[in-house]
mmCIF file of N, CA and C in Angstrom:
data_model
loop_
_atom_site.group_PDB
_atom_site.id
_atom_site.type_symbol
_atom_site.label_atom_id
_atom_site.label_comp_id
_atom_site.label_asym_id
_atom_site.label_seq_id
_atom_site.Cartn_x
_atom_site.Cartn_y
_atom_site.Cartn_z
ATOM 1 N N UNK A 1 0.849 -1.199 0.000
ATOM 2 C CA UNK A 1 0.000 0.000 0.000
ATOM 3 C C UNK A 1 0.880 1.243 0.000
ATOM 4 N N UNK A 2 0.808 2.064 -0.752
ATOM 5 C CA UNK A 2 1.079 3.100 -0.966
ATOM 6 C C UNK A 2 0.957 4.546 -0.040
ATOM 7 N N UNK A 3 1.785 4.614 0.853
ATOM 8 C CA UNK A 3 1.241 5.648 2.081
ATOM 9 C C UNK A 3 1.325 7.162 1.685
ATOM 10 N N UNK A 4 1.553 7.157 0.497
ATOM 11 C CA UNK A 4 0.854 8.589 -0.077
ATOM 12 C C UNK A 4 -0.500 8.811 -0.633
ATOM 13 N N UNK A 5 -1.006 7.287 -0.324
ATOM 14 C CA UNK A 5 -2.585 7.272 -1.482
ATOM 15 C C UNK A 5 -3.567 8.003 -0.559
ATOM 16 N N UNK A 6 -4.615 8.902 -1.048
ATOM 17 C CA UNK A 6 -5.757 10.000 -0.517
ATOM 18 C C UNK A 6 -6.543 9.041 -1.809
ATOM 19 N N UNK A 7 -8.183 10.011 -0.926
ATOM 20 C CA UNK A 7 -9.347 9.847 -1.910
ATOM 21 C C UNK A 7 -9.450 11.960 -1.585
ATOM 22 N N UNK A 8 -10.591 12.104 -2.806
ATOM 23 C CA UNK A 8 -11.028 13.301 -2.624
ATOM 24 C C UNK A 8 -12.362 13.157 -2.739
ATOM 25 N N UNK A 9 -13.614 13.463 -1.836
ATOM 26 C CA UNK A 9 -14.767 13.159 -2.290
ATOM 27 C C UNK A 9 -15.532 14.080 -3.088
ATOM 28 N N UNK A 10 -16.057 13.992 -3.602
ATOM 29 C CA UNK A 10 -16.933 15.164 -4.668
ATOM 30 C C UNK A 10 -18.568 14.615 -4.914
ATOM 31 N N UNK A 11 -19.246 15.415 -5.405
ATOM 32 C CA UNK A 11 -20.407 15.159 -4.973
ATOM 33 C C UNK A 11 -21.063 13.918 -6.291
ATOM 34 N N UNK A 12 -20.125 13.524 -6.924
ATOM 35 C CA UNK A 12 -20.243 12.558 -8.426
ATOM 36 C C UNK A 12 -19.401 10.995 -7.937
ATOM 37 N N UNK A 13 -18.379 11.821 -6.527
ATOM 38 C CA UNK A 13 -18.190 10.110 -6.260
ATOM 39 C C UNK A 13 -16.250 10.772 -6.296
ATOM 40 N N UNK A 14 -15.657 9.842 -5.975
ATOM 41 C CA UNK A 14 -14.214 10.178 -5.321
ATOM 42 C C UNK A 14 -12.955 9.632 -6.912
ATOM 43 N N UNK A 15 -12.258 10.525 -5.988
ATOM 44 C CA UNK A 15 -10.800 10.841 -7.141
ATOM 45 C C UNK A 15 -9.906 9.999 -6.018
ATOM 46 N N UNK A 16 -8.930 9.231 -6.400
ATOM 47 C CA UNK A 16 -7.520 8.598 -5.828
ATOM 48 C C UNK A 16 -6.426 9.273 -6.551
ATOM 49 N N UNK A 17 -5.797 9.898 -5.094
ATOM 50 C CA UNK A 17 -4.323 10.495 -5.360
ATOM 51 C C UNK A 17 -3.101 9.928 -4.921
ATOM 52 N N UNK A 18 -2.001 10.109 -5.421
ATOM 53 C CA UNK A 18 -0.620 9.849 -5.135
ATOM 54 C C UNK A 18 -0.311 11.769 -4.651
ATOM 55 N N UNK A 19 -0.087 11.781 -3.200
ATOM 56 C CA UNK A 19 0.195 13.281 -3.311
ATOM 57 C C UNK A 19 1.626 12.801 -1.937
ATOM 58 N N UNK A 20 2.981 13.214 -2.327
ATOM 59 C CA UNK A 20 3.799 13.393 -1.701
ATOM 60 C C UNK A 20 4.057 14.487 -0.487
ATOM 61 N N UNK A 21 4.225 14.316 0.795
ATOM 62 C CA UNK A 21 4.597 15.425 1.750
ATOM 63 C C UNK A 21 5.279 16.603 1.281
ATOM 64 N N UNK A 22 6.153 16.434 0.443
ATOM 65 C CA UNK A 22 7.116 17.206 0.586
ATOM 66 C C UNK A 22 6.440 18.798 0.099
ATOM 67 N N UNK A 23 7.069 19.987 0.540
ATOM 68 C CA UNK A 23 6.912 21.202 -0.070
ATOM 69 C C UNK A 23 7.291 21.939 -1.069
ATOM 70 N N UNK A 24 8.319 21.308 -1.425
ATOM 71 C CA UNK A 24 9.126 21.749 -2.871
ATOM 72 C C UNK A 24 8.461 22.271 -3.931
ATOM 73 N N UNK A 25 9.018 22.079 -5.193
ATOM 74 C CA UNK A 25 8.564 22.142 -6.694
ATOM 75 C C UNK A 25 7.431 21.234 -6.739
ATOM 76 N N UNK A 26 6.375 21.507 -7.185
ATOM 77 C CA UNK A 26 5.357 20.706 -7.530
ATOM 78 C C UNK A 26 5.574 20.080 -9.197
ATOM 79 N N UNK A 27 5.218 18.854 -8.846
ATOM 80 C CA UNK A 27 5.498 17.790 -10.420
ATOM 81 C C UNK A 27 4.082 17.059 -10.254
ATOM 82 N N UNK A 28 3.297 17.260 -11.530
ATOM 83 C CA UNK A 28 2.313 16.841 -11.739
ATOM 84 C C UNK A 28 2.253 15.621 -12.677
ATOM 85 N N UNK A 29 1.662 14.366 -12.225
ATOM 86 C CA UNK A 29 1.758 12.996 -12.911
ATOM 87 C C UNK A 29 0.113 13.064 -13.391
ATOM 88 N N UNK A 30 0.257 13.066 -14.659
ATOM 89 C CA UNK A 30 -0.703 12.435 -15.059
ATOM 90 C C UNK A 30 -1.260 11.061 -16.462
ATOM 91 N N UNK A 31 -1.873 9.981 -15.651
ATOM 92 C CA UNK A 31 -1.096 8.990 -16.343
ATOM 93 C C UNK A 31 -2.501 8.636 -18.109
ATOM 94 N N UNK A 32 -2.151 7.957 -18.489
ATOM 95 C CA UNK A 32 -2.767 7.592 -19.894
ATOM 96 C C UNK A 32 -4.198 6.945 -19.615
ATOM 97 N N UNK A 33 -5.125 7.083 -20.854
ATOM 98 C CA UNK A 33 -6.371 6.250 -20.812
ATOM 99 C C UNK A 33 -5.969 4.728 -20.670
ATOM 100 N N UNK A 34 -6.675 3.725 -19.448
ATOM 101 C CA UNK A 34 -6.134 2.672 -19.185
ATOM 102 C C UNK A 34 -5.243 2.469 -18.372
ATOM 103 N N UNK A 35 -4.322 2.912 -17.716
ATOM 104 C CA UNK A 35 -3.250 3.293 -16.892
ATOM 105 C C UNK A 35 -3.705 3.600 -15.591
ATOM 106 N N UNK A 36 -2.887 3.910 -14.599
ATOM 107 C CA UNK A 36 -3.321 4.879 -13.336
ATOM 108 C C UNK A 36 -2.039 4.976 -12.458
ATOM 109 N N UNK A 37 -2.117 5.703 -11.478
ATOM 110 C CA UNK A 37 -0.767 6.561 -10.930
ATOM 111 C C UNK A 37 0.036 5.416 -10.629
ATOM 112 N N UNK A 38 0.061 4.223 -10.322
ATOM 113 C CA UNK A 38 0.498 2.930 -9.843
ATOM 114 C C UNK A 38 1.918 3.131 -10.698
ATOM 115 N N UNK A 39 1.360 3.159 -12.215
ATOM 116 C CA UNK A 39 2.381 2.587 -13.175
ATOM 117 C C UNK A 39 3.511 4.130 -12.947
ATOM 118 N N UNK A 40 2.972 5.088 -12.459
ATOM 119 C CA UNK A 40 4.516 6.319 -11.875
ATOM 120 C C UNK A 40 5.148 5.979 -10.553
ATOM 121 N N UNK A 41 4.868 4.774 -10.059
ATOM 122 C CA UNK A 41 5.530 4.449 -8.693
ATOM 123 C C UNK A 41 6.893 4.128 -9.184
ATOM 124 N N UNK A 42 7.936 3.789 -9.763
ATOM 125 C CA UNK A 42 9.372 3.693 -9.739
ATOM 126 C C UNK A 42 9.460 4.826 -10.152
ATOM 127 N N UNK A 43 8.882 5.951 -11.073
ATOM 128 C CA UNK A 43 9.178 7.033 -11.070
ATOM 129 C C UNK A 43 9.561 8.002 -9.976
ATOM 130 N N UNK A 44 8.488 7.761 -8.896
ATOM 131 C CA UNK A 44 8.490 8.524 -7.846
ATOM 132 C C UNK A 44 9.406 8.357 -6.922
ATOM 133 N N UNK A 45 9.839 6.742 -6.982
ATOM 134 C CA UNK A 45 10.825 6.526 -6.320
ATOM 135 C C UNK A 45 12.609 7.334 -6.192
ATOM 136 N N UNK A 46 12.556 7.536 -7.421
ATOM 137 C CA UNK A 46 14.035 7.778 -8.409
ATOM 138 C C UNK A 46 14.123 9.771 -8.049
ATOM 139 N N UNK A 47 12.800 10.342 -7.848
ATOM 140 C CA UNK A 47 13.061 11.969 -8.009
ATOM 141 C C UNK A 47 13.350 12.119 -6.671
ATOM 142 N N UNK A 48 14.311 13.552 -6.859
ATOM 143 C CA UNK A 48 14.649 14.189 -5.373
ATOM 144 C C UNK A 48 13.732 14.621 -4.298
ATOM 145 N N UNK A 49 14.011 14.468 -3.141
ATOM 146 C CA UNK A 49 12.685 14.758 -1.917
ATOM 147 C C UNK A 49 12.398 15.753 -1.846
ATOM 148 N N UNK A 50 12.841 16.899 -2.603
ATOM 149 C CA UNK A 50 12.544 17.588 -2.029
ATOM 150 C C UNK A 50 10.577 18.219 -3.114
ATOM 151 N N UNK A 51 11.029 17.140 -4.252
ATOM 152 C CA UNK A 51 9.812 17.432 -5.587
ATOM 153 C C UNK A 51 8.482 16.892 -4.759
ATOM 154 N N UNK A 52 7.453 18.000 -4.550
ATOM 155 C CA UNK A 52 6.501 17.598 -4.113
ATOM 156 C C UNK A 52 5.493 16.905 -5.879
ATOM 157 N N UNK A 53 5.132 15.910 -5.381
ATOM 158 C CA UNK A 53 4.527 14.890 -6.044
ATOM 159 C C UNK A 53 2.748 14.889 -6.228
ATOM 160 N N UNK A 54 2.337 15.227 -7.175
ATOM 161 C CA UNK A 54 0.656 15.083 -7.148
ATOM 162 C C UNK A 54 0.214 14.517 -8.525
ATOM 163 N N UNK A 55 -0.285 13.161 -8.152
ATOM 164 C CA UNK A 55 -0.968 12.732 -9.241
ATOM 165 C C UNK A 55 -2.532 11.466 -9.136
ATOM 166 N N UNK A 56 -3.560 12.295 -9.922
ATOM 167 C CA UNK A 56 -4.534 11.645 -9.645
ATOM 168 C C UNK A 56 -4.942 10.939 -10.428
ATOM 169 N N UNK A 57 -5.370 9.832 -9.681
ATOM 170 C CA UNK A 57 -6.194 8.532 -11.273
ATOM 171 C C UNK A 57 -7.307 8.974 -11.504
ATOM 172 N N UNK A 58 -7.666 9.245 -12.838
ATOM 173 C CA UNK A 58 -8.666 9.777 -13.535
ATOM 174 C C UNK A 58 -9.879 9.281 -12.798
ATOM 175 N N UNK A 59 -10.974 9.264 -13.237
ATOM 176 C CA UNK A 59 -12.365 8.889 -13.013
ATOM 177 C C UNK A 59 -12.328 7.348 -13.882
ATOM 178 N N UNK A 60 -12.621 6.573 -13.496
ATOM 179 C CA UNK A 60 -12.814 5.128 -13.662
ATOM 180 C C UNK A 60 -11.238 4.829 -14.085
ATOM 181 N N UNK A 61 -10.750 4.950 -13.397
ATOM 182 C CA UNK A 61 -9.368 4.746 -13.538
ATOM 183 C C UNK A 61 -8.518 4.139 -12.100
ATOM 184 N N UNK A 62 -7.950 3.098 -11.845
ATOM 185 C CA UNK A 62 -6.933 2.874 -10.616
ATOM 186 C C UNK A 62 -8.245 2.784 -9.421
ATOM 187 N N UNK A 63 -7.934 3.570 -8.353
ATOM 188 C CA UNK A 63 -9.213 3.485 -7.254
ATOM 189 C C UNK A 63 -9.782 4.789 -7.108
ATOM 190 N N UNK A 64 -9.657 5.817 -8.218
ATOM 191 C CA UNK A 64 -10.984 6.156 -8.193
ATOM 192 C C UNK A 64 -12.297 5.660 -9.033
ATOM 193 N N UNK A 65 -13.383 6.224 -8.454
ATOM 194 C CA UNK A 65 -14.900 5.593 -8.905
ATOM 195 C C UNK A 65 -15.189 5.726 -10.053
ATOM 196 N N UNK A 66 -16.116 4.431 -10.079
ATOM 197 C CA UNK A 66 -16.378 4.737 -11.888
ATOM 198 C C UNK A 66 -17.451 5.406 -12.037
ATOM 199 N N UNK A 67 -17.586 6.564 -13.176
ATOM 200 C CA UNK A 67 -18.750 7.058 -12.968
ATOM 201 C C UNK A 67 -20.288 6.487 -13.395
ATOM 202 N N UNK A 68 -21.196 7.062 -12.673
ATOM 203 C CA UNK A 68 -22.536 6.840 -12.374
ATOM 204 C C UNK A 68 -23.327 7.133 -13.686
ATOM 205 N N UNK A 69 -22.850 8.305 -13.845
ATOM 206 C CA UNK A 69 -23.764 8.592 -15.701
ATOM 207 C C UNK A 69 -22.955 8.316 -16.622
ATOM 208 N N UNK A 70 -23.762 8.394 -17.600
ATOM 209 C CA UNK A 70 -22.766 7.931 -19.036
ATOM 210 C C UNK A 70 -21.291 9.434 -18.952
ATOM 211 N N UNK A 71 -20.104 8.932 -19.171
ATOM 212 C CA UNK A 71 -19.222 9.662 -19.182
ATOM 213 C C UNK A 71 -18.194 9.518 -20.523
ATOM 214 N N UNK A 72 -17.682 10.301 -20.633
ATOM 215 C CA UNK A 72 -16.736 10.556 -21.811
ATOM 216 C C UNK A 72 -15.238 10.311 -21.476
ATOM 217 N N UNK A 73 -14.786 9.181 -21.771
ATOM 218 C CA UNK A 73 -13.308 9.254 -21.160
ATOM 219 C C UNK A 73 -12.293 9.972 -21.829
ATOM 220 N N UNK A 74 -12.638 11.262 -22.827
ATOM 221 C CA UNK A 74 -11.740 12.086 -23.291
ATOM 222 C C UNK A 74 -10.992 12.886 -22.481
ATOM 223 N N UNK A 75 -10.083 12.960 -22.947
ATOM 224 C CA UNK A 75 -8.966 13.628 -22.515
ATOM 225 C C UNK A 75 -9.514 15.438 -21.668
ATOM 226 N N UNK A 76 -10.206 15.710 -22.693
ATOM 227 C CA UNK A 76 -10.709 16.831 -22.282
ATOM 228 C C UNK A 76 -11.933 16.597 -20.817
ATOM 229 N N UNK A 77 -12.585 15.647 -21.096
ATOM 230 C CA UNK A 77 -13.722 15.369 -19.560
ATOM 231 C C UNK A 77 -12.547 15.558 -18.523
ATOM 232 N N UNK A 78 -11.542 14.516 -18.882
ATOM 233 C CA UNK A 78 -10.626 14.184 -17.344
ATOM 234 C C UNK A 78 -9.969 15.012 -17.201
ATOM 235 N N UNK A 79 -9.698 16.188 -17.764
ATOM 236 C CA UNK A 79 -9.165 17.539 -17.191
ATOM 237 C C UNK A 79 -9.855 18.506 -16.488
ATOM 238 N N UNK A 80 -10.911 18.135 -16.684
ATOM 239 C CA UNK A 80 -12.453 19.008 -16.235
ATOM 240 C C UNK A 80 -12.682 18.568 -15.272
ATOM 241 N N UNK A 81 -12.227 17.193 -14.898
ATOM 242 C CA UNK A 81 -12.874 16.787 -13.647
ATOM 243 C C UNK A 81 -11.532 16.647 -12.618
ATOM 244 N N UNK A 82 -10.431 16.265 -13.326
ATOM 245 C CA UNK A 82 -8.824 16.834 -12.420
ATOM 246 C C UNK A 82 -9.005 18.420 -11.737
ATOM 247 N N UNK A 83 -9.557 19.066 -12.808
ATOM 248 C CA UNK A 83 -9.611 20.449 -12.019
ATOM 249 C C UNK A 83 -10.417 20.615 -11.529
ATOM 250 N N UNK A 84 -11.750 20.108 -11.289
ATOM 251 C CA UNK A 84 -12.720 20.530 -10.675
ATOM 252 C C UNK A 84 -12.463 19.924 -8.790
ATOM 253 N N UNK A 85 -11.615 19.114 -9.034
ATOM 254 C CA UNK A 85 -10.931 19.135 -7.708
ATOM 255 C C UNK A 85 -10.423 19.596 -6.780
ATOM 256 N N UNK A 86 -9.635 20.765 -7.339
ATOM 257 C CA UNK A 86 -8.822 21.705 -6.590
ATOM 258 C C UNK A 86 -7.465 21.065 -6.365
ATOM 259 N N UNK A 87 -7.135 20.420 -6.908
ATOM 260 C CA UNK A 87 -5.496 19.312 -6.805
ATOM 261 C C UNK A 87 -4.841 19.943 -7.545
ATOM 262 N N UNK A 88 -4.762 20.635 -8.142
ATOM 263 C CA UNK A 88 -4.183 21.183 -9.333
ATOM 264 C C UNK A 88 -5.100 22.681 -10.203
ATOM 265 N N UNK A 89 -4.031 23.873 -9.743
ATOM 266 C CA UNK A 89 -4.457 24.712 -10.093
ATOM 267 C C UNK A 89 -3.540 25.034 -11.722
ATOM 268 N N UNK A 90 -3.419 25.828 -12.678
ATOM 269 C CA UNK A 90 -3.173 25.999 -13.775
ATOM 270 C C UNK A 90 -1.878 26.473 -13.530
ATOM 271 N N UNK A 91 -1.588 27.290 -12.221
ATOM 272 C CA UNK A 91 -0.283 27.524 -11.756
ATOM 273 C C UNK A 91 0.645 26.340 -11.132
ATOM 274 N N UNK A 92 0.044 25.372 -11.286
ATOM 275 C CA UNK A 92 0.953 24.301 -10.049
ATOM 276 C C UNK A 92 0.372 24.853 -8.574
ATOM 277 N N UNK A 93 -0.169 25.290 -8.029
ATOM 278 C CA UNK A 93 -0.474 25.292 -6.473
ATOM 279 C C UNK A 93 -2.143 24.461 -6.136
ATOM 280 N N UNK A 94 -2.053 24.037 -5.041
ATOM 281 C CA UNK A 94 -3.521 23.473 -4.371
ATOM 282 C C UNK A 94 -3.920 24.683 -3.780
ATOM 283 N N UNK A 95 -5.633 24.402 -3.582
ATOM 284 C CA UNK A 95 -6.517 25.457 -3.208
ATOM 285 C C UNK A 95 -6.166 25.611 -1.490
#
């Protein structure tokens, strides 16, 4: 188990994150249709401590939920719904 893994709840059902302690530079993982943050774990291993780490598995993706209504797994939905999170602002900072 992964002791950086979070959920985020939202009112459509929860997001699973990989979010690192650290305060540093923020590095944003985001992984492919089919994929999920799992497959950036030797990645994460290998960067300096001081790179704060945030990456979330899409919506029906890894352990977050699959969604409830018909959904669009385009690229563009799962950015809409990455940001509608607050995990990731356009600057690199959390809300």
């Amino acid at each position: 188990m992964n002791p950086f893994r979070n959920r985020l709840q939202r009112p459509w059902g929860s997001i699973a994150f990989h979010e690192s302690p650290n305060s540093g530079l923020p590095l944003i993982f985001l992984h492919g249709t089919g994929c999920d943050t799992t497959d950036w774990e030797p990645t994460f291993q290998s960067l300096p401590e001081n790179i704060h780490i945030v990456a979330p598995d899409f919506r029906g993706h890894g352990e977050s939920d699959v969604p409830a209504k018909p959904f669009t797994y385009l690229i563009t939905s799962q950015k809409s719904t990455v940001r509608s999170t607050g995990l990731i602002k356009h600057n690199g900072n959390r809300d």
